[in-house]
Coordinates of C-alpha atoms and ligand atoms in Angstrom, one line a residue:
M18 CA -24.5 -5.3 13.4
K19 CA -24.6 -2.1 11.3
R20 CA -21.5 -1.3 9.3
I21 CA -19.8 2.1 9.9
T22 CA -19.7 4.2 6.7
V23 CA -18.3 7.6 5.7
T24 CA -21.8 9.0 6.5
T25 CA -21.7 7.6 10.0
L26 CA -18.3 9.2 10.5
Q27 CA -19.4 12.6 9.2
E28 CA -22.4 12.4 11.5
M29 CA -20.1 11.7 14.5
K30 CA -18.0 14.7 13.5
R31 CA -21.1 16.9 13.4
N32 CA -22.2 15.6 16.8
G33 CA -18.7 16.2 18.3
E34 CA -18.2 12.5 19.0
K35 CA -14.6 11.4 18.8
I36 CA -13.7 8.6 16.4
A37 CA -11.2 5.8 17.2
C38 CA -9.0 4.3 14.5
L39 CA -6.1 1.8 14.8
T40 CA -4.0 0.0 12.2
A41 CA -4.8 -3.7 11.6
Y42 CA -3.0 -6.2 9.4
D43 CA -4.8 -9.5 10.1
S44 CA -8.1 -11.1 10.8
S45 CA -7.8 -11.9 14.5
F46 CA -6.8 -8.3 15.5
A47 CA -9.5 -6.9 13.2
T48 CA -12.1 -8.8 15.3
L49 CA -10.5 -7.8 18.6
L50 CA -10.2 -4.1 17.7
E51 CA -13.7 -3.6 16.5
E52 CA -15.1 -5.6 19.5
A53 CA -13.3 -3.1 21.7
G54 CA -15.0 -0.2 19.9
V55 CA -12.6 0.9 17.2
E56 CA -14.6 2.5 14.3
I57 CA -11.9 2.6 11.6
L58 CA -9.4 -0.2 10.8
L59 CA -6.5 1.1 8.7
V60 CA -4.5 -1.4 6.8
G61 CA -1.5 0.9 6.8
D62 CA 1.6 0.5 4.7
S63 CA 3.3 0.7 8.1
L64 CA 3.0 -3.1 7.7
G65 CA 6.2 -2.9 5.7
M66 CA 8.0 -1.8 9.0
V67 CA 6.1 -3.6 11.8
I68 CA 5.2 -6.9 10.0
Q69 CA 7.9 -7.2 7.3
G70 CA 10.7 -5.6 9.3
R71 CA 11.7 -3.1 6.6
D72 CA 13.3 0.3 7.3
T73 CA 10.6 2.3 5.5
T74 CA 7.2 1.8 3.9
L75 CA 8.5 2.2 0.4
P76 CA 9.0 -1.5 -0.6
V77 CA 5.4 -2.5 0.2
T78 CA 3.6 -3.7 -3.0
L79 CA 0.0 -3.4 -4.0
E80 CA -0.3 -7.3 -3.9
E81 CA 0.9 -7.2 -0.2
M82 CA -1.7 -4.5 0.6
I83 CA -4.5 -6.5 -1.1
Y84 CA -3.4 -9.6 0.8
H85 CA -3.5 -7.9 4.3
T86 CA -6.7 -6.0 3.5
R87 CA -8.4 -9.3 2.6
C88 CA -7.2 -10.8 5.9
V89 CA -8.5 -7.8 7.9
A90 CA -11.8 -7.8 5.9
R91 CA -12.5 -11.5 6.9
G92 CA -12.3 -10.6 10.6
S93 CA -14.4 -7.4 10.4
R94 CA -18.2 -6.9 10.5
R95 CA -18.6 -3.4 11.8
A96 CA -15.7 -1.1 11.2
L97 CA -15.0 1.0 8.2
L98 CA -12.0 -0.6 6.4
M99 CA -9.4 1.8 5.0
A100 CA -6.4 0.6 3.0
D101 CA -3.2 2.5 2.1
M102 CA -2.2 3.0 -1.5
P103 CA 1.4 1.9 -1.5
F104 CA 4.3 4.0 -2.7
L105 CA 3.9 5.0 -6.4
A106 CA 0.7 3.0 -6.9
D107 CA -1.0 6.4 -7.0
A108 CA 1.7 8.1 -9.2
D109 CA -0.9 8.9 -11.8
P110 CA -4.7 9.0 -11.7
R111 CA -5.3 6.1 -14.1
L112 CA -2.9 3.8 -12.2
A113 CA -4.4 4.9 -8.9
L114 CA -7.9 4.1 -10.1
L115 CA -6.8 0.6 -11.1
G116 CA -5.0 0.0 -7.7
A117 CA -7.8 1.5 -5.6
G118 CA -10.3 -0.6 -7.5
R119 CA -8.3 -3.7 -6.7
L120 CA -8.1 -2.8 -3.0
L121 CA -11.9 -2.5 -3.0
K122 CA -12.8 -5.5 -5.2
E123 CA -10.2 -8.0 -4.2
G124 CA -9.3 -6.7 -0.7
G125 CA -12.7 -5.7 0.5
A126 CA -11.6 -2.2 1.5
H127 CA -14.3 0.5 1.8
M128 CA -11.9 3.5 1.4
V129 CA -8.3 4.1 0.3
K130 CA -5.8 6.5 1.8
L131 CA -3.2 8.3 -0.3
E132 CA -0.3 10.6 0.7
G133 CA 0.2 14.0 -0.9
G134 CA -1.2 17.4 -1.4
T135 CA -2.0 19.2 -4.7
V136 CA -0.2 16.5 -6.6
Q137 CA -3.1 14.2 -5.7
L138 CA -6.0 16.5 -6.6
E139 CA -6.7 14.9 -10.0
T140 CA -6.4 11.4 -8.6
V141 CA -8.9 12.3 -5.8
R142 CA -11.3 13.7 -8.3
R143 CA -11.0 10.6 -10.5
L144 CA -11.5 8.2 -7.6
A145 CA -14.4 10.2 -6.2
A146 CA -16.1 10.3 -9.7
H147 CA -15.9 6.5 -9.7
G148 CA -17.4 6.2 -6.3
I149 CA -14.3 5.3 -4.4
P150 CA -14.0 7.0 -1.0
V151 CA -10.7 8.7 -0.3
C152 CA -8.8 9.7 2.8
A153 CA -6.1 12.2 2.0
H154 CA -2.9 12.2 4.0
L155 CA -1.0 15.4 4.8
G156 CA 1.8 16.6 7.2
L157 CA 4.5 14.0 7.6
Q158 CA 4.2 11.7 4.6
P159 CA 6.3 8.6 5.4
Q160 CA 6.5 7.6 1.7
S161 CA 8.6 10.9 1.2
V162 CA 11.0 10.1 4.0
H163 CA 14.1 10.3 1.8
K164 CA 13.0 13.7 0.4
L165 CA 12.2 15.0 3.9
G166 CA 15.5 13.7 5.3
G167 CA 13.8 11.8 8.1
Y168 CA 10.5 11.5 10.0
R169 CA 10.1 15.1 11.0
V170 CA 7.2 17.3 12.3
Q171 CA 5.7 19.3 9.4
G172 CA 4.0 22.7 9.5
R173 CA 6.1 24.4 12.2
D174 CA 6.8 27.5 10.1
A175 CA 4.1 29.8 8.7
E176 CA 4.7 28.9 5.0
T177 CA 4.4 25.1 5.4
A178 CA 1.5 25.6 7.8
R179 CA -0.3 27.7 5.1
R180 CA 0.4 25.1 2.5
I181 CA -1.0 22.2 4.6
R182 CA -4.1 24.3 5.3
E183 CA -4.6 25.1 1.6
D184 CA -4.0 21.6 0.5
A185 CA -6.5 20.3 3.0
L186 CA -9.2 22.6 1.7
E187 CA -8.4 21.7 -2.0
L188 CA -8.4 18.0 -1.3
Q189 CA -11.8 18.3 0.4
G190 CA -13.0 20.3 -2.6
A191 CA -11.7 17.6 -5.0
G192 CA -13.9 15.0 -3.2
A193 CA -11.8 13.6 -0.4
D194 CA -14.1 12.1 2.3
M195 CA -11.6 12.2 5.1
L196 CA -8.2 13.7 5.9
L197 CA -5.3 12.2 8.0
L198 CA -2.8 14.7 9.5
E199 CA 0.5 13.2 10.7
C200 CA 2.9 15.0 13.0
V201 CA 1.8 18.6 12.7
P202 CA 1.5 21.1 15.6
A203 CA -1.7 20.6 17.6
P204 CA -3.0 24.2 17.0
L205 CA -2.7 23.8 13.2
A206 CA -4.5 20.4 13.2
A207 CA -7.3 21.8 15.5
D208 CA -7.7 24.8 13.1
I209 CA -7.9 22.5 10.0
S210 CA -10.4 20.1 11.8
R211 CA -12.7 23.0 12.7
T212 CA -12.5 24.4 9.1
L213 CA -13.1 21.2 7.2
R214 CA -16.5 19.5 6.8
I215 CA -15.0 16.1 6.5
P216 CA -13.6 14.2 9.5
V217 CA -9.9 14.7 10.3
I218 CA -7.9 11.9 11.8
G219 CA -4.7 12.8 13.7
I220 CA -1.6 11.0 14.6
G221 CA 0.9 13.2 16.5
A222 CA -1.5 16.0 15.6
G223 CA -3.1 16.8 19.0
P224 CA -6.5 16.4 20.6
G225 CA -8.4 18.9 18.4
C226 CA -8.8 16.3 15.5
D227 CA -12.1 14.5 15.0
A228 CA -10.4 11.1 15.2
Q229 CA -7.2 9.6 16.4
V230 CA -5.1 6.8 14.9
L231 CA -2.0 4.9 16.2
V232 CA 0.0 2.1 14.8
L233 CA -1.3 -1.0 16.7
Y234 CA 2.1 -2.4 17.5
D235 CA 3.3 1.0 19.0
M236 CA 0.2 1.3 21.3
L237 CA 0.8 -2.3 22.5
G238 CA 4.5 -1.5 23.1
I239 CA 5.8 -4.3 20.8
T240 CA 7.4 -2.3 18.0
P241 CA 11.2 -2.9 18.4
G242 CA 13.2 0.2 19.2
R243 CA 12.1 3.6 20.4
R244 CA 8.3 4.4 20.4
P245 CA 7.4 7.6 18.7
S246 CA 6.8 10.4 21.3
F247 CA 3.2 11.0 20.1
S248 CA 2.3 7.4 20.8
H249 CA 1.4 5.7 24.1
D250 CA 1.9 2.1 25.4
F251 CA -1.7 1.3 26.6
L252 CA -0.7 -2.3 27.5
S253 CA 1.9 -1.6 30.1
D254 CA 0.9 1.8 31.4
P255 CA 2.2 1.9 35.0
E256 CA -0.4 4.4 36.0
A257 CA -3.4 2.3 34.7
G258 CA -2.2 -1.1 36.0
P259 CA -1.9 -4.4 34.3
T260 CA -4.3 -5.5 31.6
H261 CA -4.5 -7.8 28.5
V262 CA -4.5 -6.9 24.8
A263 CA -8.3 -6.3 24.5
G264 CA -8.1 -4.3 27.7
A265 CA -5.4 -2.1 26.3
V266 CA -7.4 -1.4 23.1
R267 CA -10.5 -0.6 25.2
R268 CA -8.4 1.8 27.2
Y269 CA -7.2 3.5 24.0
V270 CA -10.8 3.8 22.7
E271 CA -12.0 5.3 26.0
A272 CA -9.1 7.7 26.1
V273 CA -9.8 8.9 22.6
K274 CA -13.6 9.2 23.3
S275 CA -13.0 11.2 26.5
G276 CA -10.3 13.4 24.9
A277 CA -7.7 12.1 27.5
F278 CA -5.6 10.9 24.6
P279 CA -3.5 12.5 23.2
A280 CA -2.3 14.4 26.3
P281 CA 0.0 17.4 26.0
R282 CA 3.1 15.2 26.2
H283 CA 2.0 13.4 23.0
C284 CA 1.7 16.7 21.1
F285 CA 3.9 19.1 19.1
Ligands
KIV15 O1 0.6 3.3 7.4 C1 0.2 3.7 8.5 O2 0.1 3.0 9.5 C2 -0.2 5.1 8.6 C3 -0.2 5.8 9.9 C4 -0.4 7.3 9.7 C5 -1.2 5.4 10.9 O3 -0.6 5.6 7.6

């Protein structure tokens, strides 16, 4: 089985083929997800909320990220494995290089994701120079939840939209291999996806992105509390009828590939 790489994903973007990504935190789900056709497994720091039951992603440590990345890596043979840099592990470029290095060497990740715009340019350059693939993360940045005053859509006004667009271009210029846009208006995300050479993954960012990601537990309907409006329960979808976990993941992959997900009701 051939491993999906950043080059595969760039080729898929060029060919207009949509890319399916889901979060994964353990080995069993890693195997199930990639057998259902998921191309990118994201070991998200959302594990702080959905696995550890915390209120935010902030308390997640580098050790915990390495542990879960290693678990996912053991169950994966095909997908590209991306791991989140936890809060402040990327606070300066040298620290980020050490942390990202550990996620690759000890966790088995193929790429790291880090939140932030211009503040991360030097770090992205440093990681790229050392051969570490980077996915930048713009729009809603959950690690800044206290500064943002909640989980809010970003880029609704012209000034923030301009900043997100410029940050995206600069991050690509600094060597980012992928960009994740979270909770931004669909037309802005579509515009950025068309402009950038690198693949753009969206979550709450509309159907114009090259790839889609959801938090696994949200799309299986098992996250306690209210599901985010941009997500969809693929396990108990009354319109699609009953299925099992693997069936729900296959439905998600098919909906991403065909462009049926996200639908207008999942967009801002
Ligand atoms: O941690 C996470 O799960 C994320 C989401 C954007 C998918 O980063």
